[in-house]
């Protein structure tokens, strides 16, 4: 059972987003070099401009959401532990949503050459922004304790695996051509880990894995205060006769 003190955001979500952002950066750099050194059409430049504009809009929307959440907490006078817990949950729900939406949308939008590219840019950037705005800013006194050996965690992972296998199978066999089936399969495989990891952590937090650690006492969720046990002090006397 891993225990993470002074957590910024969970190890599994952080690792996944870091690796995914490296792939995204590599993909972006390669496309930028192609635009600079090879002959691209006007449509390609329009797509690049739309991608940049979409990224700016996403950044503004998530920033406004963070400001709105903090304002609501301030107006409702929510205690600090509940504020941190709510922000962690909103961040994880945002990451999970960024992993679910492209997997659903790919079945209803027109498949084009830039479909995977646009999905990678929009939803990966959104997930990383949710992590930075809502997960990374958690106070250093937070503790997040959970176990991947937990039955519920493995049940959620198994459900996600079955859904992934079923959607990839249906996407390949029901698509009219191999280009469409390839895009559908790539979309499901690319975003499946993002969905699985974040939903597992949401389940752990809802079951009380998030708590606040102080020096003199441990305050857990639902305002339960568990005092630390103090060892009895033993004094030794030496008698001489």
PDB file of C-alpha atoms in Angstrom:
ATOM      1  CA  UNK A   1       0.000   0.000   0.000  1.00  0.00           C
ATOM      2  CA  UNK A   2       1.827   3.159  -1.127  1.00  0.00           C
ATOM      3  CA  UNK A   3       1.539   6.161   1.163  1.00  0.00           C
ATOM      4  CA  UNK A   4       2.221   9.585  -0.295  1.00  0.00           C
ATOM      5  CA  UNK A   5       2.773  12.472   2.122  1.00  0.00           C
ATOM      6  CA  UNK A   6       2.894  16.102   0.986  1.00  0.00           C
ATOM      7  CA  UNK A   7       1.317  15.018  -2.272  1.00  0.00           C
ATOM      8  CA  UNK A   8       1.038  17.418  -5.194  1.00  0.00           C
ATOM      9  CA  UNK A   9      -1.137  15.116  -7.254  1.00  0.00           C
ATOM     10  CA  UNK A  10      -1.328  11.385  -7.421  1.00  0.00           C
ATOM     11  CA  UNK A  11       1.589   9.363  -8.783  1.00  0.00           C
ATOM     12  CA  UNK A  12      -0.409   7.408 -11.329  1.00  0.00           C
ATOM     13  CA  UNK A  13      -2.196  10.388 -12.868  1.00  0.00           C
ATOM     14  CA  UNK A  14       1.015  12.431 -12.824  1.00  0.00           C
ATOM     15  CA  UNK A  15       3.060   9.707 -14.509  1.00  0.00           C
ATOM     16  CA  UNK A  16       0.450   9.091 -17.189  1.00  0.00           C
ATOM     17  CA  UNK A  17       0.034  12.779 -18.028  1.00  0.00           C
ATOM     18  CA  UNK A  18       3.806  13.335 -18.072  1.00  0.00           C
ATOM     19  CA  UNK A  19       4.426  10.490 -20.520  1.00  0.00           C
ATOM     20  CA  UNK A  20       1.447  11.517 -22.623  1.00  0.00           C
ATOM     21  CA  UNK A  21       2.622  15.139 -22.729  1.00  0.00           C
ATOM     22  CA  UNK A  22       6.022  13.971 -24.026  1.00  0.00           C
ATOM     23  CA  UNK A  23       4.329  12.163 -26.911  1.00  0.00           C
ATOM     24  CA  UNK A  24       2.176  15.232 -27.514  1.00  0.00           C
ATOM     25  CA  UNK A  25       5.197  17.561 -27.544  1.00  0.00           C
ATOM     26  CA  UNK A  26       7.015  15.277 -29.985  1.00  0.00           C
ATOM     27  CA  UNK A  27       3.969  15.203 -32.253  1.00  0.00           C
ATOM     28  CA  UNK A  28       3.599  18.991 -32.136  1.00  0.00           C
ATOM     29  CA  UNK A  29       7.278  19.645 -32.874  1.00  0.00           C
ATOM     30  CA  UNK A  30       7.259  17.263 -35.824  1.00  0.00           C
ATOM     31  CA  UNK A  31       4.183  18.960 -37.302  1.00  0.00           C
ATOM     32  CA  UNK A  32       5.643  22.417 -36.721  1.00  0.00           C
ATOM     33  CA  UNK A  33       8.861  21.434 -38.501  1.00  0.00           C
ATOM     34  CA  UNK A  34       6.792  20.056 -41.362  1.00  0.00           C
ATOM     35  CA  UNK A  35       4.945  23.369 -41.680  1.00  0.00           C
ATOM     36  CA  UNK A  36       8.179  25.368 -41.613  1.00  0.00           C
ATOM     37  CA  UNK A  37      10.269  23.283 -43.994  1.00  0.00           C
ATOM     38  CA  UNK A  38       7.746  21.578 -46.272  1.00  0.00           C
ATOM     39  CA  UNK A  39       4.947  22.757 -48.495  1.00  0.00           C
ATOM     40  CA  UNK A  40       1.726  22.966 -46.500  1.00  0.00           C
ATOM     41  CA  UNK A  41      -1.606  24.205 -47.779  1.00  0.00           C
ATOM     42  CA  UNK A  42      -3.750  27.014 -46.441  1.00  0.00           C
ATOM     43  CA  UNK A  43      -6.021  24.465 -44.755  1.00  0.00           C
ATOM     44  CA  UNK A  44      -3.100  23.228 -42.670  1.00  0.00           C
ATOM     45  CA  UNK A  45      -2.358  26.739 -41.424  1.00  0.00           C
ATOM     46  CA  UNK A  46      -6.048  27.233 -40.623  1.00  0.00           C
ATOM     47  CA  UNK A  47      -6.012  24.038 -38.583  1.00  0.00           C
ATOM     48  CA  UNK A  48      -2.938  25.235 -36.695  1.00  0.00           C
ATOM     49  CA  UNK A  49      -4.643  28.555 -35.934  1.00  0.00           C
ATOM     50  CA  UNK A  50      -7.827  26.812 -34.784  1.00  0.00           C
ATOM     51  CA  UNK A  51      -5.779  24.558 -32.522  1.00  0.00           C
ATOM     52  CA  UNK A  52      -3.988  27.504 -30.890  1.00  0.00           C
ATOM     53  CA  UNK A  53      -7.266  29.408 -30.441  1.00  0.00           C
ATOM     54  CA  UNK A  54      -8.949  26.349 -28.934  1.00  0.00           C
ATOM     55  CA  UNK A  55      -6.055  25.923 -26.500  1.00  0.00           C
ATOM     56  CA  UNK A  56      -6.351  29.541 -25.349  1.00  0.00           C
ATOM     57  CA  UNK A  57     -10.112  29.177 -24.856  1.00  0.00           C
ATOM     58  CA  UNK A  58      -9.605  25.998 -22.836  1.00  0.00           C
ATOM     59  CA  UNK A  59      -7.009  27.697 -20.639  1.00  0.00           C
ATOM     60  CA  UNK A  60      -9.371  30.597 -19.979  1.00  0.00           C
ATOM     61  CA  UNK A  61     -12.339  28.331 -19.233  1.00  0.00           C
ATOM     62  CA  UNK A  62     -10.437  26.139 -16.751  1.00  0.00           C
ATOM     63  CA  UNK A  63      -8.924  29.209 -15.064  1.00  0.00           C
ATOM     64  CA  UNK A  64     -12.394  30.736 -14.666  1.00  0.00           C
ATOM     65  CA  UNK A  65     -13.666  27.427 -13.277  1.00  0.00           C
ATOM     66  CA  UNK A  66     -10.914  27.451 -10.644  1.00  0.00           C
ATOM     67  CA  UNK A  67     -11.754  31.045  -9.669  1.00  0.00           C
ATOM     68  CA  UNK A  68     -15.464  30.194  -9.510  1.00  0.00           C
ATOM     69  CA  UNK A  69     -14.899  27.134  -7.312  1.00  0.00           C
ATOM     70  CA  UNK A  70     -12.794  29.127  -4.846  1.00  0.00           C
ATOM     71  CA  UNK A  71     -15.388  31.917  -4.786  1.00  0.00           C
ATOM     72  CA  UNK A  72     -18.168  29.421  -4.005  1.00  0.00           C
ATOM     73  CA  UNK A  73     -16.065  27.893  -1.221  1.00  0.00           C
ATOM     74  CA  UNK A  74     -15.452  31.343   0.227  1.00  0.00           C
ATOM     75  CA  UNK A  75     -19.124  32.357   0.098  1.00  0.00           C
ATOM     76  CA  UNK A  76     -20.321  29.070   1.602  1.00  0.00           C
ATOM     77  CA  UNK A  77     -17.524  29.146   4.217  1.00  0.00           C
ATOM     78  CA  UNK A  78     -16.361  25.626   3.432  1.00  0.00           C
ATOM     79  CA  UNK A  79     -13.596  24.362   5.722  1.00  0.00           C
ATOM     80  CA  UNK A  80     -10.085  23.983   4.329  1.00  0.00           C
ATOM     81  CA  UNK A  81     -10.038  20.179   4.196  1.00  0.00           C
ATOM     82  CA  UNK A  82     -13.294  20.095   2.245  1.00  0.00           C
ATOM     83  CA  UNK A  83     -11.945  22.742  -0.154  1.00  0.00           C
ATOM     84  CA  UNK A  84      -8.861  20.670  -0.933  1.00  0.00           C
ATOM     85  CA  UNK A  85     -10.949  17.525  -1.324  1.00  0.00           C
ATOM     86  CA  UNK A  86     -13.408  19.239  -3.687  1.00  0.00           C
ATOM     87  CA  UNK A  87     -10.606  20.664  -5.825  1.00  0.00           C
ATOM     88  CA  UNK A  88      -8.937  17.246  -6.074  1.00  0.00           C
ATOM     89  CA  UNK A  89     -12.247  15.668  -7.121  1.00  0.00           C
ATOM     90  CA  UNK A  90     -12.954  18.378  -9.711  1.00  0.00           C
ATOM     91  CA  UNK A  91      -9.473  17.930 -11.161  1.00  0.00           C
ATOM     92  CA  UNK A  92      -9.833  14.154 -11.408  1.00  0.00           C
ATOM     93  CA  UNK A  93     -13.340  14.434 -12.885  1.00  0.00           C
ATOM     94  CA  UNK A  94     -11.948  16.879 -15.441  1.00  0.00           C
ATOM     95  CA  UNK A  95      -9.149  14.474 -16.386  1.00  0.00           C
ATOM     96  CA  UNK A  96     -11.633  11.601 -16.658  1.00  0.00           C
ATOM     97  CA  UNK A  97     -13.943  13.694 -18.842  1.00  0.00           C
ATOM     98  CA  UNK A  98     -11.045  14.566 -21.155  1.00  0.00           C
ATOM     99  CA  UNK A  99     -10.459  10.841 -21.558  1.00  0.00           C
ATOM    100  CA  UNK A 100     -14.109   9.896 -22.124  1.00  0.00           C
ATOM    101  CA  UNK A 101     -15.297  12.615 -24.534  1.00  0.00           C
ATOM    102  CA  UNK A 102     -12.906  11.856 -27.442  1.00  0.00           C
ATOM    103  CA  UNK A 103     -13.702   8.139 -27.205  1.00  0.00           C
ATOM    104  CA  UNK A 104     -17.420   8.872 -27.565  1.00  0.00           C
ATOM    105  CA  UNK A 105     -17.113  11.706 -30.097  1.00  0.00           C
ATOM    106  CA  UNK A 106     -14.973   9.689 -32.509  1.00  0.00           C
ATOM    107  CA  UNK A 107     -18.043   7.553 -33.324  1.00  0.00           C
ATOM    108  CA  UNK A 108     -20.196  10.561 -34.283  1.00  0.00           C
ATOM    109  CA  UNK A 109     -17.847  13.008 -36.037  1.00  0.00           C
ATOM    110  CA  UNK A 110     -16.618  12.851 -39.589  1.00  0.00           C
ATOM    111  CA  UNK A 111     -13.252  11.098 -39.632  1.00  0.00           C
ATOM    112  CA  UNK A 112     -10.599  13.208 -41.308  1.00  0.00           C
ATOM    113  CA  UNK A 113      -6.822  13.149 -41.491  1.00  0.00           C
ATOM    114  CA  UNK A 114      -6.504  15.602 -38.597  1.00  0.00           C
ATOM    115  CA  UNK A 115      -9.066  13.988 -36.253  1.00  0.00           C
ATOM    116  CA  UNK A 116      -6.475  12.241 -34.061  1.00  0.00           C
ATOM    117  CA  UNK A 117      -4.216  15.310 -34.152  1.00  0.00           C
ATOM    118  CA  UNK A 118      -6.986  17.648 -32.994  1.00  0.00           C
ATOM    119  CA  UNK A 119      -8.131  15.223 -30.287  1.00  0.00           C
ATOM    120  CA  UNK A 120      -4.605  14.893 -28.944  1.00  0.00           C
ATOM    121  CA  UNK A 121      -4.141  18.657 -28.762  1.00  0.00           C
ATOM    122  CA  UNK A 122      -7.495  19.602 -27.268  1.00  0.00           C
ATOM    123  CA  UNK A 123      -8.140  16.860 -24.747  1.00  0.00           C
ATOM    124  CA  UNK A 124      -4.569  16.209 -23.610  1.00  0.00           C
ATOM    125  CA  UNK A 125      -3.978  19.929 -23.071  1.00  0.00           C
ATOM    126  CA  UNK A 126      -7.252  20.143 -21.142  1.00  0.00           C
ATOM    127  CA  UNK A 127      -6.316  17.187 -18.922  1.00  0.00           C
ATOM    128  CA  UNK A 128      -2.884  18.671 -18.170  1.00  0.00           C
ATOM    129  CA  UNK A 129      -4.478  22.034 -17.316  1.00  0.00           C
ATOM    130  CA  UNK A 130      -6.954  20.342 -14.959  1.00  0.00           C
ATOM    131  CA  UNK A 131      -4.012  18.609 -13.265  1.00  0.00           C
ATOM    132  CA  UNK A 132      -2.048  21.860 -12.899  1.00  0.00           C
ATOM    133  CA  UNK A 133      -4.975  24.009 -11.763  1.00  0.00           C
ATOM    134  CA  UNK A 134      -6.775  21.600  -9.424  1.00  0.00           C
ATOM    135  CA  UNK A 135      -4.359  18.801  -8.466  1.00  0.00           C
ATOM    136  CA  UNK A 136      -0.884  20.318  -8.415  1.00  0.00           C
ATOM    137  CA  UNK A 137      -1.951  23.260  -6.223  1.00  0.00           C
ATOM    138  CA  UNK A 138      -2.997  21.039  -3.313  1.00  0.00           C
ATOM    139  CA  UNK A 139      -1.457  22.101  -0.008  1.00  0.00           C
ATOM    140  CA  UNK A 140       1.638  20.238   1.184  1.00  0.00           C
ATOM    141  CA  UNK A 141      -0.141  19.070   4.361  1.00  0.00           C
ATOM    142  CA  UNK A 142      -2.430  16.725   2.399  1.00  0.00           C
ATOM    143  CA  UNK A 143      -2.041  12.963   2.506  1.00  0.00           C
ATOM    144  CA  UNK A 144      -3.442  10.592  -0.119  1.00  0.00           C
ATOM    145  CA  UNK A 145      -3.421   6.924   0.876  1.00  0.00           C
ATOM    146  CA  UNK A 146      -4.781   4.140  -1.287  1.00  0.00           C
ATOM    147  CA  UNK A 147      -4.007   0.632  -2.443  1.00  0.00           C
ATOM    148  CA  UNK A 148      -4.173  -0.865  -5.918  1.00  0.00           C
ATOM    149  CA  UNK A 149      -4.743  -4.240  -4.238  1.00  0.00           C
ATOM    150  CA  UNK A 150      -8.157  -2.949  -3.197  1.00  0.00           C
ATOM    151  CA  UNK A 151     -11.033  -4.964  -4.686  1.00  0.00           C
ATOM    152  CA  UNK A 152     -12.891  -1.881  -5.897  1.00  0.00           C
ATOM    153  CA  UNK A 153      -9.808  -0.572  -7.721  1.00  0.00           C
ATOM    154  CA  UNK A 154      -9.284  -3.811  -9.601  1.00  0.00           C
ATOM    155  CA  UNK A 155     -12.998  -3.992 -10.412  1.00  0.00           C
ATOM    156  CA  UNK A 156     -12.861  -0.533 -11.997  1.00  0.00           C
ATOM    157  CA  UNK A 157      -9.707  -1.432 -13.936  1.00  0.00           C
ATOM    158  CA  UNK A 158     -11.338  -4.647 -15.173  1.00  0.00           C
ATOM    159  CA  UNK A 159     -14.453  -2.741 -16.274  1.00  0.00           C
ATOM    160  CA  UNK A 160     -12.331  -0.239 -18.208  1.00  0.00           C
ATOM    161  CA  UNK A 161     -10.383  -3.079 -19.851  1.00  0.00           C
ATOM    162  CA  UNK A 162     -13.575  -4.811 -20.978  1.00  0.00           C
ATOM    163  CA  UNK A 163     -14.995  -1.534 -22.313  1.00  0.00           C
ATOM    164  CA  UNK A 164     -11.737  -0.840 -24.184  1.00  0.00           C
ATOM    165  CA  UNK A 165     -11.698  -4.286 -25.788  1.00  0.00           C
ATOM    166  CA  UNK A 166     -15.375  -4.062 -26.754  1.00  0.00           C
ATOM    167  CA  UNK A 167     -15.159  -0.564 -28.244  1.00  0.00           C
ATOM    168  CA  UNK A 168     -12.007  -1.340 -30.233  1.00  0.00           C
ATOM    169  CA  UNK A 169     -13.572  -4.558 -31.545  1.00  0.00           C
ATOM    170  CA  UNK A 170     -16.799  -2.812 -32.581  1.00  0.00           C
ATOM    171  CA  UNK A 171     -14.906   0.136 -34.046  1.00  0.00           C
ATOM    172  CA  UNK A 172     -12.803  -2.132 -36.250  1.00  0.00           C
ATOM    173  CA  UNK A 173     -15.612  -4.424 -37.414  1.00  0.00           C
ATOM    174  CA  UNK A 174     -18.332  -1.812 -37.941  1.00  0.00           C
ATOM    175  CA  UNK A 175     -16.220   0.814 -39.715  1.00  0.00           C
ATOM    176  CA  UNK A 176     -16.654   1.211 -43.473  1.00  0.00           C
ATOM    177  CA  UNK A 177     -12.919   1.382 -44.207  1.00  0.00           C
ATOM    178  CA  UNK A 178      -9.587   0.736 -42.534  1.00  0.00           C
ATOM    179  CA  UNK A 179      -8.760   4.455 -42.108  1.00  0.00           C
ATOM    180  CA  UNK A 180     -11.856   5.010 -39.985  1.00  0.00           C
ATOM    181  CA  UNK A 181     -11.280   1.864 -37.936  1.00  0.00           C
ATOM    182  CA  UNK A 182      -7.652   2.891 -37.313  1.00  0.00           C
ATOM    183  CA  UNK A 183      -8.665   6.340 -36.043  1.00  0.00           C
ATOM    184  CA  UNK A 184     -11.333   4.841 -33.760  1.00  0.00           C
ATOM    185  CA  UNK A 185      -8.940   2.245 -32.351  1.00  0.00           C
ATOM    186  CA  UNK A 186      -6.206   4.847 -31.756  1.00  0.00           C
ATOM    187  CA  UNK A 187      -8.648   7.163 -29.974  1.00  0.00           C
ATOM    188  CA  UNK A 188      -9.817   4.436 -27.598  1.00  0.00           C
ATOM    189  CA  UNK A 189      -6.326   3.120 -26.861  1.00  0.00           C
ATOM    190  CA  UNK A 190      -4.828   6.605 -26.408  1.00  0.00           C
ATOM    191  CA  UNK A 191      -7.370   7.832 -23.864  1.00  0.00           C
ATOM    192  CA  UNK A 192      -8.247   4.596 -22.049  1.00  0.00           C
ATOM    193  CA  UNK A 193      -5.519   4.886 -19.393  1.00  0.00           C
ATOM    194  CA  UNK A 194      -6.567   8.456 -18.629  1.00  0.00           C
ATOM    195  CA  UNK A 195     -10.118   7.252 -17.917  1.00  0.00           C
ATOM    196  CA  UNK A 196      -9.071   4.221 -15.871  1.00  0.00           C
ATOM    197  CA  UNK A 197      -6.507   5.946 -13.650  1.00  0.00           C
ATOM    198  CA  UNK A 198      -8.630   8.971 -12.803  1.00  0.00           C
ATOM    199  CA  UNK A 199     -11.786   6.964 -12.043  1.00  0.00           C
ATOM    200  CA  UNK A 200      -9.851   4.642  -9.714  1.00  0.00           C
ATOM    201  CA  UNK A 201      -8.533   7.653  -7.801  1.00  0.00           C
ATOM    202  CA  UNK A 202     -11.977   9.267  -7.682  1.00  0.00           C
ATOM    203  CA  UNK A 203     -13.293   6.073  -6.097  1.00  0.00           C
ATOM    204  CA  UNK A 204     -10.494   6.056  -3.543  1.00  0.00           C
ATOM    205  CA  UNK A 205     -11.125   9.665  -2.507  1.00  0.00           C
ATOM    206  CA  UNK A 206     -14.876   9.082  -2.179  1.00  0.00           C
ATOM    207  CA  UNK A 207     -14.062   6.184   0.147  1.00  0.00           C
ATOM    208  CA  UNK A 208     -11.968   8.402   2.437  1.00  0.00           C
ATOM    209  CA  UNK A 209      -8.415   8.081   1.096  1.00  0.00           C
ATOM    210  CA  UNK A 210      -7.865  11.852   1.242  1.00  0.00           C
ATOM    211  CA  UNK A 211      -6.961  13.323   4.607  1.00  0.00           C
ATOM    212  CA  UNK A 212      -5.076  16.178   6.240  1.00  0.00           C
ATOM    213  CA  UNK A 213      -1.966  15.515   8.276  1.00  0.00           C
ATOM    214  CA  UNK A 214      -0.814  17.796  11.099  1.00  0.00           C
ATOM    215  CA  UNK A 215       1.965  17.462  13.664  1.00  0.00           C
ATOM    216  CA  UNK A 216      -0.219  17.032  16.742  1.00  0.00           C
ATOM    217  CA  UNK A 217      -3.276  15.273  15.346  1.00  0.00           C
ATOM    218  CA  UNK A 218      -4.594  13.647  12.203  1.00  0.00           C
ATOM    219  CA  UNK A 219      -7.805  15.115  10.824  1.00  0.00           C
ATOM    220  CA  UNK A 220      -9.584  12.724   8.485  1.00  0.00           C
ATOM    221  CA  UNK A 221     -12.600  13.199   6.272  1.00  0.00           C
ATOM    222  CA  UNK A 222     -15.985  13.917   7.908  1.00  0.00           C
ATOM    223  CA  UNK A 223     -14.223  15.915  10.608  1.00  0.00           C
ATOM    224  CA  UNK A 224     -13.091  12.845  12.494  1.00  0.00           C
ATOM    225  CA  UNK A 225     -10.211  13.713  14.799  1.00  0.00           C
ATOM    226  CA  UNK A 226      -7.868  10.924  15.733  1.00  0.00           C
ATOM    227  CA  UNK A 227      -5.388  11.957  18.444  1.00  0.00           C
ATOM    228  CA  UNK A 228      -1.926  10.491  18.258  1.00  0.00           C
ATOM    229  CA  UNK A 229      -1.001   7.965  20.889  1.00  0.00           C
ATOM    230  CA  UNK A 230       1.660   9.200  23.282  1.00  0.00           C
ATOM    231  CA  UNK A 231       3.945   6.592  24.740  1.00  0.00           C
ATOM    232  CA  UNK A 232       3.940   6.494  28.567  1.00  0.00           C
ATOM    233  CA  UNK A 233       6.923   8.080  30.235  1.00  0.00           C
ATOM    234  CA  UNK A 234       8.852   5.630  32.419  1.00  0.00           C
ATOM    235  CA  UNK A 235      11.223   6.909  35.095  1.00  0.00           C
ATOM    236  CA  UNK A 236      13.867   4.577  36.476  1.00  0.00           C
ATOM    237  CA  UNK A 237      14.989   4.937  40.095  1.00  0.00           C
ATOM    238  CA  UNK A 238      18.217   3.565  41.489  1.00  0.00           C
ATOM    239  CA  UNK A 239      18.145   2.720  45.184  1.00  0.00           C
ATOM    240  CA  UNK A 240      21.329   2.068  47.065  1.00  0.00           C
ATOM    241  CA  UNK A 241      21.392   0.538  50.535  1.00  0.00           C
TER     242      UNK A 241
END
